[in-house]
Tab-separated table of C-alpha atoms in Angstrom:
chain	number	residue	atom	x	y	z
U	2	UNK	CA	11.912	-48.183	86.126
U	3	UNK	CA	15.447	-48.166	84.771
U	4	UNK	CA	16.681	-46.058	82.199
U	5	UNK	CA	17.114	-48.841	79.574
U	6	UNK	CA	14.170	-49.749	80.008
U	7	UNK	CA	12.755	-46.624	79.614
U	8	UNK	CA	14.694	-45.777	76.549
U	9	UNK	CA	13.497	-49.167	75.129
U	10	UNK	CA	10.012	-48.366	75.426
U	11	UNK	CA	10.834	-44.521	73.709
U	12	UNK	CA	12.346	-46.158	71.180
U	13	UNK	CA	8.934	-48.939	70.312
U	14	UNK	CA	7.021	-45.925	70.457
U	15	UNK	CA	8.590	-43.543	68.181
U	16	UNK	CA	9.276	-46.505	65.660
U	17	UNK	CA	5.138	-46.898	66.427
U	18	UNK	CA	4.443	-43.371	65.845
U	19	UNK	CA	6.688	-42.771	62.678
U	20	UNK	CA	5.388	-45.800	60.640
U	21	UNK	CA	1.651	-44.730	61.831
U	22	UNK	CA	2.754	-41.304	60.343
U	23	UNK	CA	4.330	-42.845	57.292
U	24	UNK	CA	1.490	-45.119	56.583
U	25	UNK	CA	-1.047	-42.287	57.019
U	26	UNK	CA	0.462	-40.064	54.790
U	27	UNK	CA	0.126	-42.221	51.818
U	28	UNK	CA	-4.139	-42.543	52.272
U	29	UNK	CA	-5.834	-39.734	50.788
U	30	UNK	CA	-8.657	-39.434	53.355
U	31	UNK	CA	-5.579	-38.480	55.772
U	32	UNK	CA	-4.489	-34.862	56.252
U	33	UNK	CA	-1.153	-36.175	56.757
U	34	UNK	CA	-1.451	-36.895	53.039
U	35	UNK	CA	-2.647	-33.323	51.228
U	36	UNK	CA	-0.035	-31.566	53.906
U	37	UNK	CA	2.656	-33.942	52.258
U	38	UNK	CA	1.617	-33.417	48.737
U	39	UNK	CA	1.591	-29.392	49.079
U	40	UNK	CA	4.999	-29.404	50.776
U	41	UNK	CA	6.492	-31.548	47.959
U	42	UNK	CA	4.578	-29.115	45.473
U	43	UNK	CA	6.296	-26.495	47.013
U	44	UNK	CA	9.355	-28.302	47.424
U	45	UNK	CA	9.369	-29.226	43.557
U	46	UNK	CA	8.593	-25.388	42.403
U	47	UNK	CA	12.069	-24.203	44.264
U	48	UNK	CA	14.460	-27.281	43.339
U	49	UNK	CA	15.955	-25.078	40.620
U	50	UNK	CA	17.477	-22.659	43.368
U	51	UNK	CA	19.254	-25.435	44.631
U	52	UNK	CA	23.075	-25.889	43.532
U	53	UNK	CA	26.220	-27.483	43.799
U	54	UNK	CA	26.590	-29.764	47.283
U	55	UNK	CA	23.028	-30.277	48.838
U	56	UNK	CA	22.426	-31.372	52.199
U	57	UNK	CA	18.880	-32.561	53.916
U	58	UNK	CA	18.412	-32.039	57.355
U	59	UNK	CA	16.080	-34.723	58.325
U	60	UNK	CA	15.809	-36.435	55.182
U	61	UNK	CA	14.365	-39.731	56.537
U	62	UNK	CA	13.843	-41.725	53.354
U	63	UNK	CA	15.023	-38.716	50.872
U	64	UNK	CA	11.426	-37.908	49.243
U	65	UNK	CA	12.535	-34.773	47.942
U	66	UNK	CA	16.091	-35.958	46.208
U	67	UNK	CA	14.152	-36.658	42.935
U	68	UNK	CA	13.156	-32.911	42.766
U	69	UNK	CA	16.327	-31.561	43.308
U	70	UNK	CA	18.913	-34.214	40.633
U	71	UNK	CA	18.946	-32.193	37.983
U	72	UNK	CA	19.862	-29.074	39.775
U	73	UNK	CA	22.754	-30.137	42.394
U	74	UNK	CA	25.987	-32.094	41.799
U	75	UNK	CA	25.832	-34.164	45.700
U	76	UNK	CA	22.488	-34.975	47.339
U	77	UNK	CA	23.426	-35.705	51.441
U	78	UNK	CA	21.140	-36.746	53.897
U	79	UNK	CA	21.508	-36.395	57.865
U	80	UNK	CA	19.261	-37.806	60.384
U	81	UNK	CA	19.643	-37.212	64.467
U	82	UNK	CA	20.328	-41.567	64.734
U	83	UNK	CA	21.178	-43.881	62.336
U	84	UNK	CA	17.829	-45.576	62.680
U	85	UNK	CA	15.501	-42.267	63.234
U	86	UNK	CA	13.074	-44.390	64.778
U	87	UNK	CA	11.962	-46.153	61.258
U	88	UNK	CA	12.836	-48.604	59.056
U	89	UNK	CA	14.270	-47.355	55.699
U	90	UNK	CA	15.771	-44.831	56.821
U	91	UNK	CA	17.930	-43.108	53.999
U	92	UNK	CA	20.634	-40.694	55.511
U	93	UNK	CA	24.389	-40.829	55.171
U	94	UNK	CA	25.593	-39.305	58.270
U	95	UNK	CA	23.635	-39.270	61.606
U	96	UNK	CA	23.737	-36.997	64.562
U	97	UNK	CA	22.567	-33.689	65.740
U	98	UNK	CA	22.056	-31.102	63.198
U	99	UNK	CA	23.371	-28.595	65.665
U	100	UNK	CA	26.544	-29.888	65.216
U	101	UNK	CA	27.159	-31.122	62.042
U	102	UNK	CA	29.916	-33.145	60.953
U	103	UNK	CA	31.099	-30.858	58.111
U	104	UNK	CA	33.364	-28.547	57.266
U	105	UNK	CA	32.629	-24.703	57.186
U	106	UNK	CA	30.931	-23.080	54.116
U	107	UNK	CA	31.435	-26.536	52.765
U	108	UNK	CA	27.450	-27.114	51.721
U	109	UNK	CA	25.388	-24.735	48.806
U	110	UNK	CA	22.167	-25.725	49.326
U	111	UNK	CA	20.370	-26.547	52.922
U	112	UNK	CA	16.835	-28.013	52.967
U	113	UNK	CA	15.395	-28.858	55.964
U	114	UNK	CA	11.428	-29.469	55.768
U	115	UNK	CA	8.901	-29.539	58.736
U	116	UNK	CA	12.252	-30.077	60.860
U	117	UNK	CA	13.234	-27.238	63.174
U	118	UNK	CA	9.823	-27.477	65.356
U	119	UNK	CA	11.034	-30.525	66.535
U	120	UNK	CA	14.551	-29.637	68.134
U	121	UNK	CA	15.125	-28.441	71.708
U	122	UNK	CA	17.487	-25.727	70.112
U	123	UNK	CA	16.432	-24.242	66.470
U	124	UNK	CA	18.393	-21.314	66.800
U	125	UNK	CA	21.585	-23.159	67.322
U	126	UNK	CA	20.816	-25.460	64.425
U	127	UNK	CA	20.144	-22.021	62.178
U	128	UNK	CA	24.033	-20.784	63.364
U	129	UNK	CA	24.943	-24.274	61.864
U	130	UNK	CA	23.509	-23.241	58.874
U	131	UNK	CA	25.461	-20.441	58.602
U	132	UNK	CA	28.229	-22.010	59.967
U	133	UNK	CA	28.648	-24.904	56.784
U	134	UNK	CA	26.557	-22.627	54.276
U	135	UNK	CA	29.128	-21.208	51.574
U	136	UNK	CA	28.553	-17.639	50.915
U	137	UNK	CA	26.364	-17.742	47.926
U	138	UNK	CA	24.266	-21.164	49.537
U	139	UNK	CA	20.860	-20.997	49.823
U	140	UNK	CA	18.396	-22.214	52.427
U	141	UNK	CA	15.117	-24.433	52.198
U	142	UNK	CA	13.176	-24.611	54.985
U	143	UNK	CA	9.422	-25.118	55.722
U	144	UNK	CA	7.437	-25.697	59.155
U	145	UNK	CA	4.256	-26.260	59.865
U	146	UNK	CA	1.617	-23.265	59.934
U	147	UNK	CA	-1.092	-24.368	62.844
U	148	UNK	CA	-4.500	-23.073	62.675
U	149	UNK	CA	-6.722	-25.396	64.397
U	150	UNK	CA	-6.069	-27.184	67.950
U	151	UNK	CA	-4.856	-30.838	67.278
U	152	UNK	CA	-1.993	-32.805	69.197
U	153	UNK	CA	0.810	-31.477	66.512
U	154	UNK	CA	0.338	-27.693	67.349
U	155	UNK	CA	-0.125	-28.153	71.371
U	156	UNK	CA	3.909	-29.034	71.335
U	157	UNK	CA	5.320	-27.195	68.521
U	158	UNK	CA	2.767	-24.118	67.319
U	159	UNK	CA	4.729	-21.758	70.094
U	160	UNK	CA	8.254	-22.841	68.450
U	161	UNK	CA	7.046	-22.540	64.678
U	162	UNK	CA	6.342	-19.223	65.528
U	163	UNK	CA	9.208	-18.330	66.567
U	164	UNK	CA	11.240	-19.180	63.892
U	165	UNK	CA	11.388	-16.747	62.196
U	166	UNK	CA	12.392	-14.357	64.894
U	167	UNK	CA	15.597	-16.802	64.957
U	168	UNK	CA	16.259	-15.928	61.091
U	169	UNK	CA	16.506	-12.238	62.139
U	170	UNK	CA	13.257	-11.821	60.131
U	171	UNK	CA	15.450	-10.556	56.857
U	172	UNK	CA	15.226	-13.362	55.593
U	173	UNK	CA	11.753	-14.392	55.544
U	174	UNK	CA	9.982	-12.722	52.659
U	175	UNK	CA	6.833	-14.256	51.521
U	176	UNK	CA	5.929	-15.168	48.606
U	177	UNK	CA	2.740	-16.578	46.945
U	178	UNK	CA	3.864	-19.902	44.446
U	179	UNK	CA	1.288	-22.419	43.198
U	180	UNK	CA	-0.828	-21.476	45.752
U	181	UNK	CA	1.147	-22.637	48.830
U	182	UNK	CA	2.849	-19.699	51.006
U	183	UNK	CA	6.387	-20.262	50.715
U	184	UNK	CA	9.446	-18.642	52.493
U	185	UNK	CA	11.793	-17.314	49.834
């Protein structure tokens, strides 16, 4: 097979897979749904740390900007390609988020949600954190926590645990809120 080809066929099949996932997420009967609802709950109890310039790391269609508009002054969204294998698709600047197209400690607020399990390199995207993360910026993250055997955690369960290994471990404190173990 050629390689355009082949890259057409990736690319019907992640748009397949992302509106499945989109769809899915939205029907209560769905896990996809209650695992979206608690991450926005958690999301939602931590907007007020967020300040200043704001950036989302994988924001497809931005369902956490609404949580965050009183609190920051800019809401930007990134997304590896302009069309991240969906329609709707809501970002302002595309590429790879381990190499960012901004300027350093130029962003206060990072939040990048269920995100870092899915790129070949998460520590390198975590040193361009720090790279465009002003001093006094803050970082919200969350990845998946896989306790049962289902397609999801056979590719990314090793990575998610590893995460935060990449952080140094300092930084990840946790903290009970709602509930929902977050990562403050």
């Amino acid at each position: 097979m050629n390689n355009s080809i082949v890259q057409t066929l990736r690319e019907v099949q992640l748009k397949d897979i992302v509106w499945t996932d989109r769809n899915l997420s939205k029907m209560p009967f769905h896990t996809a749904f209650w695992v979206q609802k608690r991450i926005g709950g958690a999301i939602a109890a931590h907007a007020h740390l967020a300040h200043g310039v704001l950036l989302d790391v994988g924001c497809g269609l931005k369902p956490y900007e609404k949580f965050f508009a009183p609190y920051v002054e800019k809401y930007y969204g990134t997304e590896y390609s302009p069309e991240s294998g969906f329609r709707g698709n809501r970002a302002d600047v595309a590429g790879d988020a381990s190499a960012m197209p901004f300027a350093s400690e130029s962003v206060d607020t990072i939040l990048c949600t269920e995100v870092l399990e899915h790129v070949a390199h998460p520590e390198k995207v975590i040193e361009e954190f720090a790279r465009i993360l002003k001093p006094d910026g803050i970082i919200i993250t969350t990845a998946p926590f896989f306790t049962r055997f289902t397609i999801h955690s056979i590719f990314f369960a090793t990575r998610t645990k590893e995460l935060p290994s990449l952080c140094g471990g300092t930084v990840w404190k946790s903290k009970k809120s709602n509930r929902f173990p977050a990562q403050v």
